[in-house]
PDB file of C-alpha atoms in Angstrom:
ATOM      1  CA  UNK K  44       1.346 -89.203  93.029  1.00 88.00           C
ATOM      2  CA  UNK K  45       2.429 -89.056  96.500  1.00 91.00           C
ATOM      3  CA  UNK K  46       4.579 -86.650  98.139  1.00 93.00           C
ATOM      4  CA  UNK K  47       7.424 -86.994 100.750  1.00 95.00           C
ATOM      5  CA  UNK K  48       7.512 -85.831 104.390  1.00 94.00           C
ATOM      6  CA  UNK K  49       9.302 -82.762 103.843  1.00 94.00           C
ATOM      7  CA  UNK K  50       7.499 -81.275 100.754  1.00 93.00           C
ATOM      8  CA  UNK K  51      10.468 -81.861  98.378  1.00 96.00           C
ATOM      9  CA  UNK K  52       9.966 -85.221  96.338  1.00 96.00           C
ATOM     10  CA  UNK K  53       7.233 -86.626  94.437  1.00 95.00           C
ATOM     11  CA  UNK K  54       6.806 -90.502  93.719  1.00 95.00           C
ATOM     12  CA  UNK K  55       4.694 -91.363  90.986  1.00 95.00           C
ATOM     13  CA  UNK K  56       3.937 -94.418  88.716  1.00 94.00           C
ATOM     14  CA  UNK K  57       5.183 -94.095  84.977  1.00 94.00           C
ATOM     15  CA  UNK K  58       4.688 -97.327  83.075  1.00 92.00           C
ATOM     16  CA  UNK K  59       4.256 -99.841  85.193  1.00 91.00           C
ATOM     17  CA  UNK K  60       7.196 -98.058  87.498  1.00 93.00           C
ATOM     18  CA  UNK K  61       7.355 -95.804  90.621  1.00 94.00           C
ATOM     19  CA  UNK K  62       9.717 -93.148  89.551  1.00 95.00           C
ATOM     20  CA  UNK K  63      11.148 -90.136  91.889  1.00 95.00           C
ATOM     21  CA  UNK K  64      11.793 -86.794  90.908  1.00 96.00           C
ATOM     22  CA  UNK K  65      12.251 -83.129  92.798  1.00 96.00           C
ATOM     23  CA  UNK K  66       8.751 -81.176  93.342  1.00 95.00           C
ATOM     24  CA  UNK K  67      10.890 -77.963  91.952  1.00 95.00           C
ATOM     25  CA  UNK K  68      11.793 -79.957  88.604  1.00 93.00           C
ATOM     26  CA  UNK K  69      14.254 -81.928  87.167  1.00 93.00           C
ATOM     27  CA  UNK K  70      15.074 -85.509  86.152  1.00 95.00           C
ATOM     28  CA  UNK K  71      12.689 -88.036  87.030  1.00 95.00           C
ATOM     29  CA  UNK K  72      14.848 -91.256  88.399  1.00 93.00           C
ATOM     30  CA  UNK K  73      13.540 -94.599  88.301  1.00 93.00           C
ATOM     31  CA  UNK K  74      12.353 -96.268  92.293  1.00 93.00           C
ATOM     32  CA  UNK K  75      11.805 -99.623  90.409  1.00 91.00           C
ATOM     33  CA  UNK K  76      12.029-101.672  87.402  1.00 88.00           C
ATOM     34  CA  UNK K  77      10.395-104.733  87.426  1.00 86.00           C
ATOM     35  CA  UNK K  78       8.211-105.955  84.432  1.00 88.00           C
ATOM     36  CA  UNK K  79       5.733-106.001  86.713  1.00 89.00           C
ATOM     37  CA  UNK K  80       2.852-103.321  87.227  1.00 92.00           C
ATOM     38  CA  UNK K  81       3.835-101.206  90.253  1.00 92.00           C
ATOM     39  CA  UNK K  82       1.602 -98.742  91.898  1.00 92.00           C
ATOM     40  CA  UNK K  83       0.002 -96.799  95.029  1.00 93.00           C
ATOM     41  CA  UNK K  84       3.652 -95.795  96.409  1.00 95.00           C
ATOM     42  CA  UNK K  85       3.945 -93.807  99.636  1.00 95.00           C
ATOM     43  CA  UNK K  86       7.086 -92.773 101.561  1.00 96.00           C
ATOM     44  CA  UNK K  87       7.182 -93.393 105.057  1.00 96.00           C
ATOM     45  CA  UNK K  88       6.616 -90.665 108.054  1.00 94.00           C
ATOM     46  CA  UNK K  89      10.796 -90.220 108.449  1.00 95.00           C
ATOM     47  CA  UNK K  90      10.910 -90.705 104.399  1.00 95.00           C
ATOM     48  CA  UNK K  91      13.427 -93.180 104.647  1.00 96.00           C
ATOM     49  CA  UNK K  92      11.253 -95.768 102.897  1.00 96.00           C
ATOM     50  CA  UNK K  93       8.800 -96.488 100.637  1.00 97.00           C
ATOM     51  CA  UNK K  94       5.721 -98.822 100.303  1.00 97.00           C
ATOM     52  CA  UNK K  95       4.208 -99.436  96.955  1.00 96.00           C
ATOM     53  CA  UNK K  96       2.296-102.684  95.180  1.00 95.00           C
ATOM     54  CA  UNK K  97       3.096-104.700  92.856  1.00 95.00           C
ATOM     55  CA  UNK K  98       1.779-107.729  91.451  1.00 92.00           C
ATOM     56  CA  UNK K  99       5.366-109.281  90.613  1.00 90.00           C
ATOM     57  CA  UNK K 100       4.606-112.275  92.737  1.00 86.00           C
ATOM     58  CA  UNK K 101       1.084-112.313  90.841  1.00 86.00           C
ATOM     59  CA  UNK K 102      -1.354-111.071  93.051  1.00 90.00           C
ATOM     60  CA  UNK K 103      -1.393-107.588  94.193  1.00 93.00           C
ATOM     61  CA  UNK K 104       1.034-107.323  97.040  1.00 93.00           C
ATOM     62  CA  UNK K 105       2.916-104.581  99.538  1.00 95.00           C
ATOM     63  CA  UNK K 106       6.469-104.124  99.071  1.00 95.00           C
ATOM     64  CA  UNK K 107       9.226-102.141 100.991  1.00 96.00           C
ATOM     65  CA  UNK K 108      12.194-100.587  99.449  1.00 95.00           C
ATOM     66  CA  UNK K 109      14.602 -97.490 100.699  1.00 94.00           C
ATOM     67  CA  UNK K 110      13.854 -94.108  99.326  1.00 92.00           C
ATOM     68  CA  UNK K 111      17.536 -94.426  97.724  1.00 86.00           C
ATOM     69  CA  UNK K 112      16.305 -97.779  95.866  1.00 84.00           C
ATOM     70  CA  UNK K 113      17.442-101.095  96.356  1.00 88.00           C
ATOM     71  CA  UNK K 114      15.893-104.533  96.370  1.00 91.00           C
ATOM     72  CA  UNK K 115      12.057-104.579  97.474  1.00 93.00           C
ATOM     73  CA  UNK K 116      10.669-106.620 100.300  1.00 94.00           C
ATOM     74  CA  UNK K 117       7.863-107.600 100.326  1.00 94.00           C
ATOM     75  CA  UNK K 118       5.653-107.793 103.320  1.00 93.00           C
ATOM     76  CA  UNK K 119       2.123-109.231 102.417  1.00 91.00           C
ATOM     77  CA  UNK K 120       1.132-112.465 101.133  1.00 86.00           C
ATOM     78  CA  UNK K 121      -2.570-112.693 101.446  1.00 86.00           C
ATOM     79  CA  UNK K 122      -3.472-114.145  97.492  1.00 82.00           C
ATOM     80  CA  UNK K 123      -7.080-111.895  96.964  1.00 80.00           C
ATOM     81  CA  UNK K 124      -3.992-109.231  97.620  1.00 84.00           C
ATOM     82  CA  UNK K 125      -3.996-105.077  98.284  1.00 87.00           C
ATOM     83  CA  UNK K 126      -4.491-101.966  97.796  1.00 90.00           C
ATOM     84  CA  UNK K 127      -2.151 -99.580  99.826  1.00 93.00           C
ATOM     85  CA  UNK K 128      -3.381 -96.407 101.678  1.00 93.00           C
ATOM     86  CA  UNK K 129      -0.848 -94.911 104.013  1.00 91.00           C
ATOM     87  CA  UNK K 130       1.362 -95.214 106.661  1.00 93.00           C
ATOM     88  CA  UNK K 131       0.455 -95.332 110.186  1.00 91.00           C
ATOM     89  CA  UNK K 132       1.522 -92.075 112.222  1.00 89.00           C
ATOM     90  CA  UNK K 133       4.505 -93.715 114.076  1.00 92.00           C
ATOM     91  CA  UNK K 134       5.758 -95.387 110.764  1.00 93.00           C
ATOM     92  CA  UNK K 135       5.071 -99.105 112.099  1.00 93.00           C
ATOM     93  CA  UNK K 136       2.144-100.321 110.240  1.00 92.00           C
ATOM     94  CA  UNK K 137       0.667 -99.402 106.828  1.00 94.00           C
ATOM     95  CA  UNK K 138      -2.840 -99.153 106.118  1.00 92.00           C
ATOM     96  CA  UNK K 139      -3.975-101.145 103.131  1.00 91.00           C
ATOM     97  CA  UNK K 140      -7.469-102.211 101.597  1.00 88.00           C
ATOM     98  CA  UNK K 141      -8.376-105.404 100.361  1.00 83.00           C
ATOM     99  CA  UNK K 142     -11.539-107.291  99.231  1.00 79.00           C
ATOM    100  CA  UNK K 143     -12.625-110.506 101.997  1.00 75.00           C
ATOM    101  CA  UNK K 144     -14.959-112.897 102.415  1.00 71.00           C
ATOM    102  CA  UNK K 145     -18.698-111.247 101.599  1.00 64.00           C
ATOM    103  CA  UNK K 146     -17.903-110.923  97.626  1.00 61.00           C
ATOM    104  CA  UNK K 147     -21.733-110.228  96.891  1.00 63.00           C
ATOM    105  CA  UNK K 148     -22.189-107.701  99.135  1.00 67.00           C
ATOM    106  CA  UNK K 149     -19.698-104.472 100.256  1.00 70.00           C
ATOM    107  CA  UNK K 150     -16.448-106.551 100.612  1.00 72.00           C
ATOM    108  CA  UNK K 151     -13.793-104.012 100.862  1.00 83.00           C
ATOM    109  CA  UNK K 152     -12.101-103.874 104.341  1.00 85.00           C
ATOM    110  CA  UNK K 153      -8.906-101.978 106.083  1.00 89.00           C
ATOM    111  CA  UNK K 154      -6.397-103.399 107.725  1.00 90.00           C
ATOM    112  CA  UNK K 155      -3.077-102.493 109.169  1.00 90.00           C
ATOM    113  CA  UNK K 156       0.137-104.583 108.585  1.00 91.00           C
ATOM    114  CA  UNK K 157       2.941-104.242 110.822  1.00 92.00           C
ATOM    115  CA  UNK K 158       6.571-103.243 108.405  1.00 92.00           C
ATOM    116  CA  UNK K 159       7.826-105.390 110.665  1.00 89.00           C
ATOM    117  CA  UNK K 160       7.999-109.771 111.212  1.00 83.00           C
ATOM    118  CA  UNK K 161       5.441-111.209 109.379  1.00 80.00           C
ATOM    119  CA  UNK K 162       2.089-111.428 111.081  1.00 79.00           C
ATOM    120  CA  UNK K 163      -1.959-112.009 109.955  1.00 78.00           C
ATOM    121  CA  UNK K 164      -3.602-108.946 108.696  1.00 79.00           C
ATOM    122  CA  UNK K 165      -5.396-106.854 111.678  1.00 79.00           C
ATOM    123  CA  UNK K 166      -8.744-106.118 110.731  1.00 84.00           C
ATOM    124  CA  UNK K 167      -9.502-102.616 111.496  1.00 86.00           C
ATOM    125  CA  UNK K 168     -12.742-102.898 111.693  1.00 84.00           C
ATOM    126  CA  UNK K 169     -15.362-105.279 110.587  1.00 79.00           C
ATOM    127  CA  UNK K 170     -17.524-103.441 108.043  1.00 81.00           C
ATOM    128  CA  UNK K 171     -16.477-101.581 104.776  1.00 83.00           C
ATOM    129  CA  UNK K 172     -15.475 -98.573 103.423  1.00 87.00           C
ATOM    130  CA  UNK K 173     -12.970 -97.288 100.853  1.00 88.00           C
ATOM    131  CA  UNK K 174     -10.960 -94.810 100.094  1.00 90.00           C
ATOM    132  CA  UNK K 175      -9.458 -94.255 103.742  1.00 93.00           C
ATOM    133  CA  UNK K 176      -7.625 -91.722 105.585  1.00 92.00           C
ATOM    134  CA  UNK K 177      -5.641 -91.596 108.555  1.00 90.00           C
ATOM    135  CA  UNK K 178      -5.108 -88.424 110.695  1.00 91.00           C
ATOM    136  CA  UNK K 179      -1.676 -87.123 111.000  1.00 88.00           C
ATOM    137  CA  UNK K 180      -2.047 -88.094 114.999  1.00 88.00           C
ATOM    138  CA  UNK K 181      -3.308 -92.017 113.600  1.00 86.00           C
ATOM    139  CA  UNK K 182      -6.108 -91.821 115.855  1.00 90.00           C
ATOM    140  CA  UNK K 183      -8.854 -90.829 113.361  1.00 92.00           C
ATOM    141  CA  UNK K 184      -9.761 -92.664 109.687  1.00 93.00           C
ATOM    142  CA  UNK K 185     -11.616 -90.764 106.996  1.00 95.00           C
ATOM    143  CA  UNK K 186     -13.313 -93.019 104.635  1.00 93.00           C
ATOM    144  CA  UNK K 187     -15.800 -93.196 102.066  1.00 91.00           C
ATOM    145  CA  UNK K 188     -19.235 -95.387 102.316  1.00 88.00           C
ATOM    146  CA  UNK K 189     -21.734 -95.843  99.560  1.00 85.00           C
ATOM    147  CA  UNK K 190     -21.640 -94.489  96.339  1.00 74.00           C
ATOM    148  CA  UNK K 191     -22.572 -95.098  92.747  1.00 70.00           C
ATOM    149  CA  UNK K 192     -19.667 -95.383  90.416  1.00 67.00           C
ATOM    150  CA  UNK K 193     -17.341 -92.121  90.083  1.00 66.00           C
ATOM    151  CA  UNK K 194     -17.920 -91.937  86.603  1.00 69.00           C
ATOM    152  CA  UNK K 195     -22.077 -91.651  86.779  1.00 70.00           C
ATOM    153  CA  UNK K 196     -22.024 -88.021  87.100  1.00 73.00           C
ATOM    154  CA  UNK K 197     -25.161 -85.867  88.512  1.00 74.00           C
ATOM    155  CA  UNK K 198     -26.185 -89.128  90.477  1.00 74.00           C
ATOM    156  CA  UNK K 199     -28.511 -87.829  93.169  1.00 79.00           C
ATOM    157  CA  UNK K 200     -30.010 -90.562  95.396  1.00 75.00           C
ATOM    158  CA  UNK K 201     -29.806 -93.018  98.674  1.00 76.00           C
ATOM    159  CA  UNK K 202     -26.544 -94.300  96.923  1.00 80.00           C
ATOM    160  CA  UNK K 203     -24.391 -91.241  97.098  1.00 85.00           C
ATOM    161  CA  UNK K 204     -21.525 -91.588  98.198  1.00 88.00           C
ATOM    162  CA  UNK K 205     -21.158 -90.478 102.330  1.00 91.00           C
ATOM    163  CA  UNK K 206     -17.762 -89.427 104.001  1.00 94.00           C
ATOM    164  CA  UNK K 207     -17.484 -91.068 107.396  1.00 94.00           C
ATOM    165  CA  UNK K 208     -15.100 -90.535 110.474  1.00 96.00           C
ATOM    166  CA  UNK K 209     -13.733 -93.719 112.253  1.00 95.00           C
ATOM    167  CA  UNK K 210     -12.332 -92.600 115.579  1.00 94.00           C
ATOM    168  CA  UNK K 211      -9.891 -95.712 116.758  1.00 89.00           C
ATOM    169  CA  UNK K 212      -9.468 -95.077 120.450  1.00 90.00           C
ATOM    170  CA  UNK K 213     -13.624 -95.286 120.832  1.00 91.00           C
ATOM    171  CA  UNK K 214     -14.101 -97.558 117.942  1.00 90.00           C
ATOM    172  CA  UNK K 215     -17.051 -95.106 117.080  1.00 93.00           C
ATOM    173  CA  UNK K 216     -18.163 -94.080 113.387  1.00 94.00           C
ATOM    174  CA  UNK K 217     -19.694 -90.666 112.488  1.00 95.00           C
ATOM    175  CA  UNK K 218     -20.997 -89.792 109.058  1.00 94.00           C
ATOM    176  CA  UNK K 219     -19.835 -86.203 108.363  1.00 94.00           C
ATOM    177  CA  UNK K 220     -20.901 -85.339 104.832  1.00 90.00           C
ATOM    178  CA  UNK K 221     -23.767 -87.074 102.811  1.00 88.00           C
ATOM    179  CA  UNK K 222     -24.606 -84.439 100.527  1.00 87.00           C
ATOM    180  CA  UNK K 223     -27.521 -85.213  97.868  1.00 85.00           C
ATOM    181  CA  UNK K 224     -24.864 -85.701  94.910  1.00 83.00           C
ATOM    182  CA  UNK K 225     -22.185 -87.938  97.173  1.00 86.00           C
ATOM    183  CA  UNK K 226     -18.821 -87.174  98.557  1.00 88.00           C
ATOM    184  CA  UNK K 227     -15.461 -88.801  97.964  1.00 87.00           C
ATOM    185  CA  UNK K 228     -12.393 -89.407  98.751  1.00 89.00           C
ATOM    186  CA  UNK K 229     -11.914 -87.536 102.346  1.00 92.00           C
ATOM    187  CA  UNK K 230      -8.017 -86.435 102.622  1.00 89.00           C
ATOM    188  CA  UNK K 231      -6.541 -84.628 106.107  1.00 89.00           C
ATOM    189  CA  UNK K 232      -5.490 -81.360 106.285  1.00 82.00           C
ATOM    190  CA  UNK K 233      -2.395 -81.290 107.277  1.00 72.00           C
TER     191      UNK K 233
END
């Protein structure tokens, strides 16, 4: 689920679907409906829009469509495709995930795409992580390094998962939390 700006609507996907419905109740109305599986939606800083994937084109993909509904855009065409994470703080890029080049060893990487003209992917940095974060200023990304599966509960060890603070202005890291039994997905305060 993701909620909007303002604390009042809550996307969420429902068979293959993003649907919309009020946080206080009601009907649920569908976003999209596409045969397609449809996922990871977010709604823009201003709420106007939201981002979502879908693998429609076949490969996982980042769309665009207004909160109201209407036709999707879509915005990404790299073919391993994406995962998407978040908006950037002034609205202009989203975050997303994706797996590149080093497939036997750590291959997930961040990258921001602009929502606007089509461009190559930015690398964010060159080294992975998962499960990312931005700060509400966009100057600081939360992330996850490590970590045995989710699912292998009571896993103590050099594996655990680590929560790790990406500071963009310095291009510095700093591990905050690397507790004995792992850490996971980091979310900001608001």
């Amino acid at each position: 689920p993701s909620l909007s700006p303002d604390g009042q609507t809550l996307l969420f996907t429902y068979r293959g679907d993003i649907w919309s419905v009020p946080v206080a109740g009601g009907v649920a109305r569908p976003v999209t409906s596409n045969e397609s599986s449809e996922t990871d939606a977010h709604f823009s800083p201003d709420g106007k829009t939201i981002a979502f994937v879908s693998d429609r084109d076949g490969s996982r993909q980042v769309y665009l469509v207004p909160a109201e509904g209407g036709t999707p855009k879509k915005i990404t065409h790299h073919t391993a495709g994406y995962s998407l994470e978040g908006w950037s703080a002034d609205g202009t890029k989203l975050l997303v995930s994706g797996q590149r080049d080093h497939f036997w060893r750590r291959p997930e990487r961040f990258f921001w795409i602009p929502v606007e003209g089509r461009t190559a992917e930015v690398p964010i940095f060159d080294d992975y992580g998962a499960d990312p974060s931005v700060s509400p200023d966009g100057k600081r990304i939360l992330f996850t390094r490590e970590g045995e599966a989710w699912w292998r509960k009571g896993y103590k060890g050099s594996q655990a998962a680590q929560i790790w603070l990406y500071n963009v202005e310095g291009n510095t890291f700093t591990r905050l939390l690397d507790p004995p039994g792992g850490a996971r997905w980091p979310i900001w305060k608001p």
